[in-house]
Coordinates of C-alpha atoms in Angstrom, one line a residue:
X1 CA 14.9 -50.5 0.9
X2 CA 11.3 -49.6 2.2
X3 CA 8.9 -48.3 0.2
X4 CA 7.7 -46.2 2.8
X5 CA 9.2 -42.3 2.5
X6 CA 12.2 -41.2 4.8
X7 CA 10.7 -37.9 6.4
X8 CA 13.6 -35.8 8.2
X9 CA 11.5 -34.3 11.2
X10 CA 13.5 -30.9 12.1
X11 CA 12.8 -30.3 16.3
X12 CA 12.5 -26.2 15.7
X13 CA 13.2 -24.0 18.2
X14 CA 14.0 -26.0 21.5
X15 CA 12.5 -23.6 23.9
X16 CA 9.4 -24.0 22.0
X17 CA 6.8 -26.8 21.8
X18 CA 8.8 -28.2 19.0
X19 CA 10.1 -31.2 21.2
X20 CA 6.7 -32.0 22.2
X21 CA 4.9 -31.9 19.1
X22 CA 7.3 -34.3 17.4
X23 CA 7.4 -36.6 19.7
X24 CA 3.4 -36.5 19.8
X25 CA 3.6 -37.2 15.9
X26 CA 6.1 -39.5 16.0
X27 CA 4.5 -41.9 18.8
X28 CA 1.1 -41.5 16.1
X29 CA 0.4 -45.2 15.0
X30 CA -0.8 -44.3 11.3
X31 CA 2.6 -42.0 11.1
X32 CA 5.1 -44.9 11.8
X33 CA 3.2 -47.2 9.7
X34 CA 3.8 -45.3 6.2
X35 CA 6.2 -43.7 7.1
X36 CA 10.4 -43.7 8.7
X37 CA 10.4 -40.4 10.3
X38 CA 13.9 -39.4 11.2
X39 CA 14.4 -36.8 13.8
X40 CA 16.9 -33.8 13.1
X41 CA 17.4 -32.9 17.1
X42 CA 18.5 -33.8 20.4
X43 CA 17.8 -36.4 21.8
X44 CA 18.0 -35.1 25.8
X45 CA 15.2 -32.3 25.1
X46 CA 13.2 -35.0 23.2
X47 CA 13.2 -37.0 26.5
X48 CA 12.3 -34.1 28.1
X49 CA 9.5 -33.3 25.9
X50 CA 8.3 -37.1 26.3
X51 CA 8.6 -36.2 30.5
X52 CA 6.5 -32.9 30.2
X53 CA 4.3 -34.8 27.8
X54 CA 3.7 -37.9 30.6
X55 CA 4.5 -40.4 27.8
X56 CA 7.0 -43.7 26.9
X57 CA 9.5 -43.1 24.3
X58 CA 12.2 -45.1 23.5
X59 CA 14.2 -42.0 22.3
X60 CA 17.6 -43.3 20.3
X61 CA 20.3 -41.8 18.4
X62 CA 21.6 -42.7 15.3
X63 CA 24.3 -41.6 12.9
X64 CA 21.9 -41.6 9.5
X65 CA 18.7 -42.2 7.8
X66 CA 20.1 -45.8 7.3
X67 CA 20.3 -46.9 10.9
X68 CA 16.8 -46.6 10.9
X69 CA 14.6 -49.2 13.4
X70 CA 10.8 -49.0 13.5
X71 CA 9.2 -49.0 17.4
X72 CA 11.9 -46.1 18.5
X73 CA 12.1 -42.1 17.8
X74 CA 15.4 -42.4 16.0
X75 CA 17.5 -39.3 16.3
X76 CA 20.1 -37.7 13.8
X77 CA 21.7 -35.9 17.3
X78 CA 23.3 -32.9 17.4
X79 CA 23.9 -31.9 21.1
X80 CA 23.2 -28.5 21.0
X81 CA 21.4 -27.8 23.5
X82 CA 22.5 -27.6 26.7
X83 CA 20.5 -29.8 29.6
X84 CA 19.2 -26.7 31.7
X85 CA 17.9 -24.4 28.5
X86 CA 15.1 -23.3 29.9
X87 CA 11.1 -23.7 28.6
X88 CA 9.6 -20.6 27.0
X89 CA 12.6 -18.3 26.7
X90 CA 14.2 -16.8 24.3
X91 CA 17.3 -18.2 23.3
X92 CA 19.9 -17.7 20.5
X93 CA 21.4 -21.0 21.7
X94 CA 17.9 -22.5 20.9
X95 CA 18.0 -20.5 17.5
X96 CA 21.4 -21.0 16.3
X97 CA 20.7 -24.8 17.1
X98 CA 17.0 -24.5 14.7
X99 CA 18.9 -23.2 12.2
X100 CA 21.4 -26.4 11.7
X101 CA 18.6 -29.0 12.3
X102 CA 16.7 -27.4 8.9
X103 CA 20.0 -27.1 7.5
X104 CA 21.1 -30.6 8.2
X105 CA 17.5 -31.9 7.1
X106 CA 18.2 -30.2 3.6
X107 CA 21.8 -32.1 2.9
X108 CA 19.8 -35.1 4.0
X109 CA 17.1 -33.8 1.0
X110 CA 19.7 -32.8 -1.3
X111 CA 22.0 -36.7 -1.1
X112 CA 18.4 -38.5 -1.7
X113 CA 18.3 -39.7 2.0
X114 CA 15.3 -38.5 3.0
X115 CA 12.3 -37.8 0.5
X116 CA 10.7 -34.7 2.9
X117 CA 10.8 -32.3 5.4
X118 CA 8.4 -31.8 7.7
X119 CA 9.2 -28.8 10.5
X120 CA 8.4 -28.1 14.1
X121 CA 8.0 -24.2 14.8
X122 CA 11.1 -22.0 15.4
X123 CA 11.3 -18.6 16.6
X124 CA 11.9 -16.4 14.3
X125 CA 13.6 -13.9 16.5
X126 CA 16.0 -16.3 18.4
X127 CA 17.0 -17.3 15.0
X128 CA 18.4 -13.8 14.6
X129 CA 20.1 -14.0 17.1
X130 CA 21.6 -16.8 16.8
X131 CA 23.2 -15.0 13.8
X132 CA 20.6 -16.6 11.4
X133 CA 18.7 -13.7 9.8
X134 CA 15.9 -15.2 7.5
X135 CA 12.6 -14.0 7.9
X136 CA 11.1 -17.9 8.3
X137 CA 11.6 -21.7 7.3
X138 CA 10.2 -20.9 3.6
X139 CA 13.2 -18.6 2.9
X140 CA 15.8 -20.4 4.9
X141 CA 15.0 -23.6 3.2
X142 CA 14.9 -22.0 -0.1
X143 CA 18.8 -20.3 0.4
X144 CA 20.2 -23.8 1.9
X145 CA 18.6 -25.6 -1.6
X146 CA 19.9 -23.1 -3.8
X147 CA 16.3 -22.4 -5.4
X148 CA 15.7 -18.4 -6.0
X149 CA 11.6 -18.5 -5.3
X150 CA 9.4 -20.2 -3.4
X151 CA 5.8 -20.0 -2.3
X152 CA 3.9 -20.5 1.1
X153 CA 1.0 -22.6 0.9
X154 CA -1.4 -23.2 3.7
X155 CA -3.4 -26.6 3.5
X156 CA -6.7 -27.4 5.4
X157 CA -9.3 -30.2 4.7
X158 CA -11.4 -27.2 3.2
X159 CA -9.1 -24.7 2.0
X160 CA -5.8 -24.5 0.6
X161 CA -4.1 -20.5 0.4
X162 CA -0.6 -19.9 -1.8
X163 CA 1.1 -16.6 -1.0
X164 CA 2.2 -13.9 -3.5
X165 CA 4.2 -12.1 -0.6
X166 CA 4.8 -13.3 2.7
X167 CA 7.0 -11.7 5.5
X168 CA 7.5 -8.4 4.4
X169 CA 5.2 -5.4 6.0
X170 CA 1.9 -4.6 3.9
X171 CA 3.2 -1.2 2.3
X172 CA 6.5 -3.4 1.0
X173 CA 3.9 -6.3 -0.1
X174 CA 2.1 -3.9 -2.2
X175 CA 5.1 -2.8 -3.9
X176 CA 6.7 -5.9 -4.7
X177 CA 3.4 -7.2 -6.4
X178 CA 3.9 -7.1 -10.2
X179 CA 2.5 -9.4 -12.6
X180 CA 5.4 -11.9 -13.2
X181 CA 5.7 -12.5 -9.3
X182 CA 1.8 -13.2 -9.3
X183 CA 2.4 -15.6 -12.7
X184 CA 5.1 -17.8 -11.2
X185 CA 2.6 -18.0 -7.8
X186 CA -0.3 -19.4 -9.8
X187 CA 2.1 -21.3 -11.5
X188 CA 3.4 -22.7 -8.8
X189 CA 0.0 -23.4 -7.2
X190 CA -1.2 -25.2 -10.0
X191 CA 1.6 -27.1 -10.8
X192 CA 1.4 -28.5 -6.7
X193 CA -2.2 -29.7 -7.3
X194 CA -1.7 -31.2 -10.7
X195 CA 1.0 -33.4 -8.5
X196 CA -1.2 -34.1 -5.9
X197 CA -3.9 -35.6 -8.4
X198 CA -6.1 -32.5 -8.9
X199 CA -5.9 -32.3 -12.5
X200 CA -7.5 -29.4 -13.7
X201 CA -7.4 -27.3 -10.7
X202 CA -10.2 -24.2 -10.1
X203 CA -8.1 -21.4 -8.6
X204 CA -9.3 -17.8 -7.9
X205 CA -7.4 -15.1 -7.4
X206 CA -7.5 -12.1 -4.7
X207 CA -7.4 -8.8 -5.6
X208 CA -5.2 -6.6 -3.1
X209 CA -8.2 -3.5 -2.9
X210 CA -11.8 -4.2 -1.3
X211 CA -14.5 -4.7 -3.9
X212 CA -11.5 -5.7 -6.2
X213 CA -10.8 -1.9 -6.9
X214 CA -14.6 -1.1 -7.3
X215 CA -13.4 0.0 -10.8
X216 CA -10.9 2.2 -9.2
X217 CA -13.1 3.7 -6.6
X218 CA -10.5 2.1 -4.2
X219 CA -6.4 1.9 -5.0
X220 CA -4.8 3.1 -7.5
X221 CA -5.3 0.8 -10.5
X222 CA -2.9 -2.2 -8.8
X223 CA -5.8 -4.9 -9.9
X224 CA -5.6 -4.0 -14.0
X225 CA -1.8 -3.2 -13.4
X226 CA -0.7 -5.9 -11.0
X227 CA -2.5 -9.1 -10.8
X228 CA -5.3 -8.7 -14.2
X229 CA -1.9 -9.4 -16.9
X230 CA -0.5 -12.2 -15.3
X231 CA -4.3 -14.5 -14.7
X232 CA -4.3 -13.3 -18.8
X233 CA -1.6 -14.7 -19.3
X234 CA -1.6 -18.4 -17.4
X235 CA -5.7 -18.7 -18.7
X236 CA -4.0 -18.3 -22.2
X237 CA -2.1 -21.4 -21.4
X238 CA -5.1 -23.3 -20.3
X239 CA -4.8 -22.9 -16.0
X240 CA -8.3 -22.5 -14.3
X241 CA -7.5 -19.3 -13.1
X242 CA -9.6 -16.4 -12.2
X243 CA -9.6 -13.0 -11.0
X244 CA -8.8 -10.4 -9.4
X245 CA -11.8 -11.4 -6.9
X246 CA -12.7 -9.2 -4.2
X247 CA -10.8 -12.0 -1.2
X248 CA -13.7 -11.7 1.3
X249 CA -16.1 -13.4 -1.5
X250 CA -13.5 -15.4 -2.9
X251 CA -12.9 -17.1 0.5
X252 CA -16.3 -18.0 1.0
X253 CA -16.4 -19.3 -2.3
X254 CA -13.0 -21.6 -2.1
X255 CA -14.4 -22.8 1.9
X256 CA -17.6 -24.2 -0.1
X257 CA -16.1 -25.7 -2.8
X258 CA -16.1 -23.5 -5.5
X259 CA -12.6 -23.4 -6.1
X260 CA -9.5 -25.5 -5.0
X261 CA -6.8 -22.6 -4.5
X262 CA -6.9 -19.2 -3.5
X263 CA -4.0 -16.9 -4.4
X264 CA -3.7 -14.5 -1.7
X265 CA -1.7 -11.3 -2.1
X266 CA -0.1 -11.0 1.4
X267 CA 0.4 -12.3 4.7
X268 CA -2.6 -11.7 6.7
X269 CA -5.1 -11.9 3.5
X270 CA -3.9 -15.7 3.1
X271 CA -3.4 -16.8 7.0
X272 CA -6.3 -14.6 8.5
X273 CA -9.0 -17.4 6.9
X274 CA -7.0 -20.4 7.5
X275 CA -6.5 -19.2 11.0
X276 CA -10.1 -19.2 11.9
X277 CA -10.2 -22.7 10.8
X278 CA -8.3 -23.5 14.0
X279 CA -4.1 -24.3 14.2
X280 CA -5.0 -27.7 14.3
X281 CA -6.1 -27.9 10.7
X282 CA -3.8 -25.7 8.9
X283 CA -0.4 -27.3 7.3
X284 CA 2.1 -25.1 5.8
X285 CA 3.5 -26.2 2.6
X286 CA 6.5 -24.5 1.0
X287 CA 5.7 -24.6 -3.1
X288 CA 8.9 -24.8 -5.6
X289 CA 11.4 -26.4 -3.4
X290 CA 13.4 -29.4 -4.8
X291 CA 12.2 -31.4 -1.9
X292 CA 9.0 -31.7 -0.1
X293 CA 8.5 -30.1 2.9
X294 CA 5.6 -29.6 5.1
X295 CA 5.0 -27.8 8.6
X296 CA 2.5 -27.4 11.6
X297 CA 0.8 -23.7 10.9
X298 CA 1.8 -22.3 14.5
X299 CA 4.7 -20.8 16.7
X300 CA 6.7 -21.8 19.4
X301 CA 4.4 -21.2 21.8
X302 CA 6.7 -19.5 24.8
X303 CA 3.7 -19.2 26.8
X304 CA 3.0 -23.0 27.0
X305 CA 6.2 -24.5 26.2
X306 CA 7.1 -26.8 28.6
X307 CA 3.9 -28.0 30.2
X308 CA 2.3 -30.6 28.1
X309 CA -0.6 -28.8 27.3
X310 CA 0.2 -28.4 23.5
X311 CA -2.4 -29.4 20.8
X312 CA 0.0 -31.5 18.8
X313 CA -2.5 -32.1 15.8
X314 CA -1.4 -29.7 13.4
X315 CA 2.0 -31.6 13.4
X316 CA 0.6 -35.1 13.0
X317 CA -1.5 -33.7 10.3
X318 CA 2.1 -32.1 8.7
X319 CA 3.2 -35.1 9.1
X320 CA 0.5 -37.3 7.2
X321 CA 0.3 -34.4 4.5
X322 CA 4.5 -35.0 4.1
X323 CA 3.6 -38.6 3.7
X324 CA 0.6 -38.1 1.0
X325 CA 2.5 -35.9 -1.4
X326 CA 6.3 -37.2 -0.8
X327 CA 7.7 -39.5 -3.6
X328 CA 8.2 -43.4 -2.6
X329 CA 11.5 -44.2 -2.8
X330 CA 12.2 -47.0 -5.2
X331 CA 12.6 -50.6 -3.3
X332 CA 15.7 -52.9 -4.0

């Protein structure tokens, strides 16, 4: 057996630029070299993605992780997709199809065949109606692993974000706050850098009001009620952590090296930063899953799907994080 990890590389939503940016990553030199990337697919719209993209692909399909041959995009196939789907339209073909590559990809987790994930975009509503109603990867991916809570975790070279709440709307993100939820996050963080080599790990934590409450000028007490017990409570067991910190200091702070993680409280406090950074260097990395799994930090892209125009970065950079923090397999 290799040494090198076995990465099952899900194609997303097919109407998208999923297609594209994996085969972009996949024909990346310093991907194939540490790494057997398996796609979860079809191979006729990954042929068609090499076409839009103007590049040579020897696109092949195989029956598992063990038929594996370096110099090729090998192809776990599914033929789901019919021939004429068109670019950059929504499709519940095209969902109901993104739902069975991720869930395919996660039997090939759960048997040992593979030793990450790492995801092109779907859409979220053509996943719906496909009859697949999850809010995102993170939470499908959590149900088909049988794990009850996960984290999001955006990654750049400069910053790296974990999410208290994620897809729910900002009055419902509010509510669900309460101190065990933002416990288990930190937790959760910490425990993902300590495994990535960062042993004692700085990590600051966002208050949900401006000015962190201003001493309750602002809000109604959520910093002492909701997020002050629970960095009490992981300090106590010796975790770098501190807050609440006003976020538009704290980011600042984290971007210039003060601290390793932020703990945002929502969505848009946690991806509005990382998203100036530019798509390209943002990774999403879901935190407490029994298997790795990484992801490029962008949509599907309607509006460009189809045309070669992509920036395929953020997907090679998924794929070299998947690599870095994925266990090695043991070698006969």
């Amino acid at each position: 057996m290799s040494s090198t990890p076995a990465i099952a590389v899900t194609m997303g939503d097919g109407a998208g630029v999923g297609p594209e940016v994996v085969v972009a990553a996949l024909l990346d030199e310093e991907i194939t070299r540490n790494s057997r990337p398996v796609v979860v697919g079809d191979a006729g719209r990954l042929r068609q993605a090499a076409q839009v993209l103007g590049v040579e692909a020897d696109i092949v399909p195989i029956g598992s992780v063990a038929e594996f041959q370096p110099g090729r995009i090998n192809v776990v196939d599914l033929g789901l997709l019919p021939e004429d789907l068109p670019w950059g339209k929504l499709s519940p073909v095209a969902g109901d199809a993104a739902y069975h590559y991720v869930r395919v990809a996660s039997e090939m987790a759960m048997r040992g065949e593979v030793q990450a994930i790492c995801t092109a975009p779907l859409n979220k509503e053509a996943l719906h109606l496909g009859g697949h109603v999850y809010p995102g990867h993170t939470e499908l991916l959590a149900d088909l692993t049988g794990t009850p809570e996960v984290s999001m975790m955006l990654s750049t070279p400069t910053l790296k974000v974990i999410h208290v709440t994620t897809h729910i709307g900002l009055l419902d993100a509010i509510a669900k706050i309460e101190p065990g939820l933002v416990e288990r996050t930190i937790r959760r963080g910490h425990a993902a850098l300590v495994a990535a080599g960062n042993a004692n790990p700085r990590i600051g934590v966002c208050a949900i009001n401006p000015h962190a409450g201003e001493g309750g000028l602002f809000g109604y007490g959520e910093e002492a009620e909701k997020i002050s017990p629970a960095v009490e409570a992981v300090w106590a067991d010796g975790i770098d952590a501190r807050g609440p910190l006003a976020a538009d200091t704290l980011f600042f702070l984290a971007a210039r090296g003060d601290y390793d993680l932020v703990v945002a409280m929502y969505h848009d406090q946690g991806h509005g930063p990382v998203k100036v950074l530019g798509i390209e260097a943002g990774v999403n990395i879901t935190v407490g899953l029994p298997v790795i799994r990484t992801s490029v930090d962008h949509g599907t892209a309607f509006d460009i799907a189809g045309t070669g125009t992509v920036d395929t970065r953020s997907m090679v950079e998924a794929m070299r994080q998947a690599i870095e923090v994925a266990p090695r397999p043991d070698v006969d």
